PDB file of C-alpha atoms in Angstrom:
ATOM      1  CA  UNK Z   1     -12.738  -1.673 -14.550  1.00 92.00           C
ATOM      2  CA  UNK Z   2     -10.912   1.172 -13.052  1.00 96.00           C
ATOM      3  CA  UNK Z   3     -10.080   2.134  -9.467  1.00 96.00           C
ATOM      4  CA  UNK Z   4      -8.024   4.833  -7.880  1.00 97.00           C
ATOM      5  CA  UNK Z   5      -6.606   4.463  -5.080  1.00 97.00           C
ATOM      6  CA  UNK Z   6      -6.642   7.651  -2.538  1.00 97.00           C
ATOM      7  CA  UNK Z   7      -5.298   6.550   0.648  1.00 97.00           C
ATOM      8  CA  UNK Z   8      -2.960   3.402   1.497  1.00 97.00           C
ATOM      9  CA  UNK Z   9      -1.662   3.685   4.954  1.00 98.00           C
ATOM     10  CA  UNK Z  10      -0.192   1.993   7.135  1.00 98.00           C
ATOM     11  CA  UNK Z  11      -0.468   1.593  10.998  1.00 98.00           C
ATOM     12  CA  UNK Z  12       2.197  -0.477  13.235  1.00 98.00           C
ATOM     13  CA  UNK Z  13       0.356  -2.057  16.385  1.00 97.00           C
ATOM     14  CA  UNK Z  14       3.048  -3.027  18.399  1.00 96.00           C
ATOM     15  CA  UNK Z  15       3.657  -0.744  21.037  1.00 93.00           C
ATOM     16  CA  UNK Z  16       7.586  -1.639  21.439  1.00 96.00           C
ATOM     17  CA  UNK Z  17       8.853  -3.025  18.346  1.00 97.00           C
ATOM     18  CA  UNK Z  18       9.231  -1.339  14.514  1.00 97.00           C
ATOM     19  CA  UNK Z  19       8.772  -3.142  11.590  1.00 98.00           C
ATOM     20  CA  UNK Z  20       9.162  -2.823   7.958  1.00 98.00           C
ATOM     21  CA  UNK Z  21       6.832  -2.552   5.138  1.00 98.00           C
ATOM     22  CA  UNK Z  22       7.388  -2.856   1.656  1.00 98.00           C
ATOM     23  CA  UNK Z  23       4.639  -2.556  -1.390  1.00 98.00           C
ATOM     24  CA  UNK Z  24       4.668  -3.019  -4.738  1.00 97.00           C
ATOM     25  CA  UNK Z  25       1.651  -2.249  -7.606  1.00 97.00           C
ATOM     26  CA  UNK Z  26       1.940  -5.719  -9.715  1.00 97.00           C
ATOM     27  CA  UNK Z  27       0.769  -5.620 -13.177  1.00 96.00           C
ATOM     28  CA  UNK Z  28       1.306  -8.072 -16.038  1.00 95.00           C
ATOM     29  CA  UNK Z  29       3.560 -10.116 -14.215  1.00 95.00           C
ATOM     30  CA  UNK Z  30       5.672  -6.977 -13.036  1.00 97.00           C
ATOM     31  CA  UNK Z  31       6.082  -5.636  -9.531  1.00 97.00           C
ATOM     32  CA  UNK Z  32       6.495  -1.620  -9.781  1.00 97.00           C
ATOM     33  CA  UNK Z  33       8.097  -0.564  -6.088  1.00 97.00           C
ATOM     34  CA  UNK Z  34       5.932   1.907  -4.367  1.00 95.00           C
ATOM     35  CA  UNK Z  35       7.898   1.839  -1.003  1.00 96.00           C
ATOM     36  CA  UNK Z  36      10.903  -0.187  -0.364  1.00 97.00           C
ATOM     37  CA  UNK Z  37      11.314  -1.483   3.538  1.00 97.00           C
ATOM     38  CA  UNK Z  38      10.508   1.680   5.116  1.00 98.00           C
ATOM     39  CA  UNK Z  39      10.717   1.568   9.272  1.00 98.00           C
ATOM     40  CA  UNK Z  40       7.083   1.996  10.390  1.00 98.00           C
ATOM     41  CA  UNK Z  41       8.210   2.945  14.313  1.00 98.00           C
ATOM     42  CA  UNK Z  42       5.969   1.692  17.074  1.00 97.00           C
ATOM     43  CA  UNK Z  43       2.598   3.088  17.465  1.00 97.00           C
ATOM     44  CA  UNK Z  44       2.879   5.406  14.838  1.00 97.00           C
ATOM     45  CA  UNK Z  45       1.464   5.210  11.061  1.00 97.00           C
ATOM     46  CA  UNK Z  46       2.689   5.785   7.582  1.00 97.00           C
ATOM     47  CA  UNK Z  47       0.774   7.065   4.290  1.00 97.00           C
ATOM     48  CA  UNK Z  48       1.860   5.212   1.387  1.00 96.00           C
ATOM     49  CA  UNK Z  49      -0.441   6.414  -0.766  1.00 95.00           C
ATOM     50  CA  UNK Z  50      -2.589  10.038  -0.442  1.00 93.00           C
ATOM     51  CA  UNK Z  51      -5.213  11.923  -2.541  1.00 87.00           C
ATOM     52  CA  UNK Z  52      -2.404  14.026  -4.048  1.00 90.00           C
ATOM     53  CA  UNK Z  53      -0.360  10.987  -5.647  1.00 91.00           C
ATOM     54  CA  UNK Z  54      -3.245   8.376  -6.321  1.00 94.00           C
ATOM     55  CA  UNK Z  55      -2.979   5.081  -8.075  1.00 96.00           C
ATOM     56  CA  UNK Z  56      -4.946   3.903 -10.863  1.00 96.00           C
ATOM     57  CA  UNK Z  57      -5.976   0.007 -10.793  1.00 97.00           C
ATOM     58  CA  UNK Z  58      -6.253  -1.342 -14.069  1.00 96.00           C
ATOM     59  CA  UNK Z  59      -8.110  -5.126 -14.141  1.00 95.00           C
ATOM     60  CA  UNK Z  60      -6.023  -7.334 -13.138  1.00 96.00           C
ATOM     61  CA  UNK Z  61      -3.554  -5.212 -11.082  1.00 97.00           C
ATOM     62  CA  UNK Z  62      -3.189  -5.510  -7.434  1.00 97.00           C
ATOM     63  CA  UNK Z  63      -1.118  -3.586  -4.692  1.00 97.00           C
ATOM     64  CA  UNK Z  64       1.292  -6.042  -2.415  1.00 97.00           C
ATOM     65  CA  UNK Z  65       2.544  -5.414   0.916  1.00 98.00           C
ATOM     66  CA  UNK Z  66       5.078  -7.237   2.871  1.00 97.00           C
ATOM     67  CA  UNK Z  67       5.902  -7.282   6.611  1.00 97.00           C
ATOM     68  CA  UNK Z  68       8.791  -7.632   8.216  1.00 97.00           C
ATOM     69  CA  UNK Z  69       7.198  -9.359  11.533  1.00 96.00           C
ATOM     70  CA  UNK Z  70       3.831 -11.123  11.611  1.00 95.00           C
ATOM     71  CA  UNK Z  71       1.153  -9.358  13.034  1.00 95.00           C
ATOM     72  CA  UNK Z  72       2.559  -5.705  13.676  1.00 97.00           C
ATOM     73  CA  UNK Z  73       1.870  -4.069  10.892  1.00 98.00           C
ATOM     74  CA  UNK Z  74      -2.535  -3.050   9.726  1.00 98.00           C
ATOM     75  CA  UNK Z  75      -3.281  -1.519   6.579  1.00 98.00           C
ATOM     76  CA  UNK Z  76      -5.836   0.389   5.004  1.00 98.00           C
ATOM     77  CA  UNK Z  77      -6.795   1.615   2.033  1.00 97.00           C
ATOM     78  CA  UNK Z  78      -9.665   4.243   0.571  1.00 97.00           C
ATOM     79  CA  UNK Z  79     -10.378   3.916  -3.256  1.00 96.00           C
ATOM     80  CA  UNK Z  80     -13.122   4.709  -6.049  1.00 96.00           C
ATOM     81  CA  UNK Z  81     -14.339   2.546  -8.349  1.00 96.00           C
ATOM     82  CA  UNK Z  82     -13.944   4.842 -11.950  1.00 95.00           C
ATOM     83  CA  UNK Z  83     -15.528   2.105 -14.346  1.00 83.00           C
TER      84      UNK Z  83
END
């Protein structure tokens, strides 16, 4: 099973504070950096990920993200399945 990933984006909630996101594509026991604690500002959004620059999901792969602060930070993302 395949699936590519077209959009990953993030949106911050908090209408004050920033917060950080990082994400990683982990595969075979290997975390591959896709973004590195970048400052998602208040109220505002980030693309990780866009049509452009997609990423292919092998079985078995999966894409991380970590927060700096609980419950700021939403994600989504928009993928086809290729398989």
């Amino acid at each position: 099973k395949v699936l590519k990933v077209n959009t990953l984006s993030i949106a911050n909630v908090n209408g004050t504070a920033a917060a950080d996101i990082t994400a990683d594509l982990f595969r075979g026991g290997i975390a591959y950096r896709i973004c590195f604690t970048i400052s998602v500002p208040a109220d505002s959004s980030l693309v990780l990920v866009s049509k452009d620059a997609a990423i292919y999901l092998e079985e078995g792969d999966s894409i991380r993200l970590t927060a700096s602060a609980a419950n700021i930070l939403e994600a989504i993302c928009s993928y086809e399945d290729l398989s």
